[in-house]
GROMACS .gro file of C-alpha atoms in nm:
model
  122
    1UNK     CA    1   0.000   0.000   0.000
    2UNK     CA    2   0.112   0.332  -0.060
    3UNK     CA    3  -0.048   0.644   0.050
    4UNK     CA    4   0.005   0.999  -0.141
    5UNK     CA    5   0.007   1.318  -0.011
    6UNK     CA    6   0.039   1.673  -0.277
    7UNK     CA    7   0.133   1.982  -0.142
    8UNK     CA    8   0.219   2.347  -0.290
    9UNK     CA    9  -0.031   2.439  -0.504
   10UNK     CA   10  -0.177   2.762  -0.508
   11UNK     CA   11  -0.175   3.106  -0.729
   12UNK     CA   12   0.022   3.254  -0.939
   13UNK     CA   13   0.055   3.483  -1.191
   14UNK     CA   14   0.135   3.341  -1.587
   15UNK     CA   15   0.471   3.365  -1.594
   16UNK     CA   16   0.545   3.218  -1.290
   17UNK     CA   17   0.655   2.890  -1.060
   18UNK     CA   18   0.570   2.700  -0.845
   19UNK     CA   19   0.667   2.342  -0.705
   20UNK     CA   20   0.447   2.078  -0.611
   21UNK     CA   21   0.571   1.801  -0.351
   22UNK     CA   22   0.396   1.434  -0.359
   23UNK     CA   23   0.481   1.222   0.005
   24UNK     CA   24   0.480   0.851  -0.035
   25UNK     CA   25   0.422   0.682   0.299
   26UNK     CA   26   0.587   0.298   0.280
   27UNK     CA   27   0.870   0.139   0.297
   28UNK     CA   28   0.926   0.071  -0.113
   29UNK     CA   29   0.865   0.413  -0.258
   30UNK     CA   30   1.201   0.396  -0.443
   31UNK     CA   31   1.008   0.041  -0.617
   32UNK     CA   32   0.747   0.269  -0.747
   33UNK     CA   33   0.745   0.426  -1.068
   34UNK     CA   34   0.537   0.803  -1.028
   35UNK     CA   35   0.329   1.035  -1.208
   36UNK     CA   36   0.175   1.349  -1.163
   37UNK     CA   37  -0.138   1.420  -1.410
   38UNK     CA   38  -0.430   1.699  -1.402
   39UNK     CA   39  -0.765   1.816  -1.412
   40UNK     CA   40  -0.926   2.102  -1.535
   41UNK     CA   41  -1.283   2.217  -1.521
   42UNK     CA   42  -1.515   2.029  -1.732
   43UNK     CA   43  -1.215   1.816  -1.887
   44UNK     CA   44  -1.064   1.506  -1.813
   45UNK     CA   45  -0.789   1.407  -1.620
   46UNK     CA   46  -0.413   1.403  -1.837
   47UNK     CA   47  -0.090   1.301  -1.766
   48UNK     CA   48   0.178   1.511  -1.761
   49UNK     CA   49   0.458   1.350  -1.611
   50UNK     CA   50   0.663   1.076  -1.461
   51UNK     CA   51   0.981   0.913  -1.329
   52UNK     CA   52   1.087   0.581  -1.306
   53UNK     CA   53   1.236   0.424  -1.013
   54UNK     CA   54   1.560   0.462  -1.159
   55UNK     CA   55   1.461   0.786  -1.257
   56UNK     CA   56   1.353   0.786  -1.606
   57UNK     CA   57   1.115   1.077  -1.741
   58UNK     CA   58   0.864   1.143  -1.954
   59UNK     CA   59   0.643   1.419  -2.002
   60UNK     CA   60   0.328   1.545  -2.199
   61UNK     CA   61   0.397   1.767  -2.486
   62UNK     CA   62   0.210   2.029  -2.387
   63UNK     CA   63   0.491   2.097  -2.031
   64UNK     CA   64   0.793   2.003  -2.203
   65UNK     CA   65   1.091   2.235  -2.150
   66UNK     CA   66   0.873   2.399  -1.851
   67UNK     CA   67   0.766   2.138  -1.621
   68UNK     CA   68   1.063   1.907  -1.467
   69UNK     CA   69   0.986   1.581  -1.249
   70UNK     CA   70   1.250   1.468  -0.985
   71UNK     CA   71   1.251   1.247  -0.696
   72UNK     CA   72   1.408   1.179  -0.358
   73UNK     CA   73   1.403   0.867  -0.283
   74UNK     CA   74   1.540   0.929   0.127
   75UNK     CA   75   1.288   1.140   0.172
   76UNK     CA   76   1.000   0.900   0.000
   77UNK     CA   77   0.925   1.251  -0.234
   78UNK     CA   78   0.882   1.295  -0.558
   79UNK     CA   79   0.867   1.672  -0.729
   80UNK     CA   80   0.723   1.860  -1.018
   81UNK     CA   81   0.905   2.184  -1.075
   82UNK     CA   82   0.678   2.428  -1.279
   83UNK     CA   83   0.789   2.709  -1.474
   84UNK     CA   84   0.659   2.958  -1.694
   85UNK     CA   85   0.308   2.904  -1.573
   86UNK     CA   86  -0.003   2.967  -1.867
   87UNK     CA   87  -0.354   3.022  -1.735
   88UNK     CA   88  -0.389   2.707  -1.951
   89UNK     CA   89  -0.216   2.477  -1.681
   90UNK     CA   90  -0.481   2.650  -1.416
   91UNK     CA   91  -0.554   2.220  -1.242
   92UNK     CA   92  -0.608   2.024  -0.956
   93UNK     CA   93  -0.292   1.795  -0.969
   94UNK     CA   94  -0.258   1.443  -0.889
   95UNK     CA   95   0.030   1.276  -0.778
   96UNK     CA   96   0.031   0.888  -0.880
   97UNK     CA   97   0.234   0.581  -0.800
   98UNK     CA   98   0.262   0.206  -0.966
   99UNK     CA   99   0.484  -0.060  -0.992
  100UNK     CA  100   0.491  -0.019  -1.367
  101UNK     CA  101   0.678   0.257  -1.558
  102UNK     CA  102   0.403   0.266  -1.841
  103UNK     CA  103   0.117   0.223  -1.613
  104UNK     CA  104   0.218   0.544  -1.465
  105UNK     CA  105   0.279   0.694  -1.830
  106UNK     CA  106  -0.048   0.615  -2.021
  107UNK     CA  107  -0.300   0.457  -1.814
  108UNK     CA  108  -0.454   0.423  -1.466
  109UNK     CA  109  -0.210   0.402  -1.212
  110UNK     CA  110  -0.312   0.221  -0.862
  111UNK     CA  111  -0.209   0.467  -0.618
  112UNK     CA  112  -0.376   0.854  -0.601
  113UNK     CA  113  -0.328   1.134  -0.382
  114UNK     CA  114  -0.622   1.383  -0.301
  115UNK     CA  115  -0.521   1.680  -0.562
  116UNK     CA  116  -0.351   2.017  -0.530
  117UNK     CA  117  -0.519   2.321  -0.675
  118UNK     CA  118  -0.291   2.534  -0.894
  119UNK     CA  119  -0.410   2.826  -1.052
  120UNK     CA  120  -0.224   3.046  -1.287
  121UNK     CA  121  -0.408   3.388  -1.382
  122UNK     CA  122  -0.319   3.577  -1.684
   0.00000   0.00000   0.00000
């Protein structure tokens, strides 16, 4: 079992950063692969990125070359740097975990956190 916690969400002006933080409880976070994906208003929830376990990345299209994913393994975290905020990234942010890389990547992973609300105004 592994339990998710998201933390540093909040508002900020387009243009901006912010970092989110994802706590794993359990003893075999480094095992997991992790994602982070989002939901906006009236859409569906996306992917944007994740890290292997022997840290591996991969990220939506849409975040590339502004978004960065990173994990500490000591400290059972994992990260998603933000920069250059749009209004378009305005989300509630999940942090994810599984066991496998693509599961984390493209599907439904088996371990969510509650959400973080980040909102980017123009």
């Amino acid at each position: 079992q592994v339990q998710l916690v998201e933390s540093g969400g909040g508002l900020v002006q387009a243009g901006g950063s912010l970092r989110l933080s994802c706590a794993a409880s359990g003893r075999t976070f480094s095992s997991y692969a992790m994602g982070w994906f989002r939901q906006a208003p009236g859409k569906e929830r996306e992917f944007v990125a994740a890290i292997s376990w022997s840290g591996s990345t991969n990220y939506t299209d849409s975040v590339k070359g502004r978004f960065a994913i990173s994990r500490d393994n000591a400290k059972n975290t994992v990260y998603l740097q933000m920069n250059s905020l749009k209004p378009e990234d305005t989300a509630v942010y999940y942090c994810a975990a599984d066991l496998v890389y693509k599961v984390v990547r493209t599907t439904t992973p088996g371990y969510w956190g509650q959400g973080t609300q980040v909102t980017v105004s123009s």
